């Protein structure tokens, strides 16, 4: 297969001052903490992809989905290099009491809420880069 950039859609699910992160089980960024999300499928909007990936990976229902930013990242660490354009969205829980389930345990060690001011280490490097640059996914109040 020809190697071309692919499109990812990932979501900051915001709950209070916390965000949802999971420790990856993947050739890309193995054991680092990353946002839920995945590949954009043919014909999908970013919002549709976000809703689907959240449901598949965590069982959570999200709403109030908003665009935040986009990254362009080349990953050299896996069996062969990959290149992703990644759309970063934020969202709220449809039911604030709903808790995440680890529905793809082969891809993730588990999901949890982490205070934005006390994020776990190591973060998946694209996320680490954003945090280092001062990026903040929360609305300004
Ligand atoms: P799918 O089969 O469910 O569509 O894909 P997936 O297995 O859920 O894909 P993924 O690896 O979770 O996400 C696709 C790519 O997006 C990932 O390989 C690299 C890129 N990516 C980032 N930052 C983040 C992030 O914080 N979380 C996730 N999940 N992916 C990210 O650049
Ligand atoms: Mg997925
Ligand atoms: Mg994923």
Coordinates of C-alpha atoms in Angstrom, one line a residue, residues 12-70:
X12 CA -10.6 16.5 24.6
X13 CA -13.6 15.4 26.6
X14 CA -13.9 18.0 29.3
X15 CA -15.3 17.3 32.8
X16 CA -14.8 20.1 35.3
X17 CA -11.0 20.8 35.2
X18 CA -10.3 17.3 33.9
X19 CA -9.7 15.6 30.6
X20 CA -10.1 12.0 29.5
X21 CA -6.9 10.2 28.7
X22 CA -6.0 6.5 28.1
X23 CA -2.6 4.8 28.0
X24 CA -2.0 3.5 24.5
X25 CA -1.3 -0.1 23.5
X26 CA 0.0 0.6 20.0
X27 CA 3.2 0.5 17.9
X28 CA 2.7 4.3 17.7
X29 CA 3.2 5.9 21.2
X30 CA 3.0 2.7 23.1
X31 CA 2.2 3.2 26.9
X32 CA 1.9 7.0 26.6
X33 CA -1.2 8.8 27.6
X34 CA -3.4 10.0 24.7
X35 CA -6.8 11.4 23.9
X36 CA -9.6 9.1 22.6
X37 CA -10.1 9.2 18.8
X38 CA -9.2 7.5 15.6
X39 CA -9.3 7.5 11.9
X40 CA -11.7 9.6 9.9
X41 CA -13.8 7.2 7.8
X42 CA -15.0 7.9 4.2
X43 CA -17.9 10.4 4.1
X44 CA -17.8 11.3 7.8
X45 CA -17.8 14.7 9.3
X46 CA -15.3 15.4 12.1
X47 CA -18.2 15.5 14.6
X48 CA -19.6 12.2 13.4
X49 CA -16.1 10.6 13.7
X50 CA -15.7 12.0 17.2
X51 CA -19.1 10.6 18.4
X52 CA -18.3 7.2 16.8
X53 CA -14.8 6.8 18.1
X54 CA -15.8 7.9 21.7
X55 CA -18.6 5.3 21.7
X56 CA -16.4 2.5 20.3
X57 CA -13.5 3.2 22.6
X58 CA -15.1 4.3 25.8
X59 CA -18.9 3.9 25.6
X60 CA -19.3 7.6 26.4
X61 CA -21.9 9.8 24.7
X62 CA -20.6 13.3 23.9
X63 CA -22.2 16.6 22.9
X64 CA -21.3 20.3 22.3
X65 CA -18.5 19.3 20.0
X66 CA -16.2 22.2 18.9
X67 CA -13.1 22.4 16.7
X68 CA -9.9 23.5 18.5
X69 CA -6.9 23.0 16.3
X70 CA -5.1 20.7 13.8

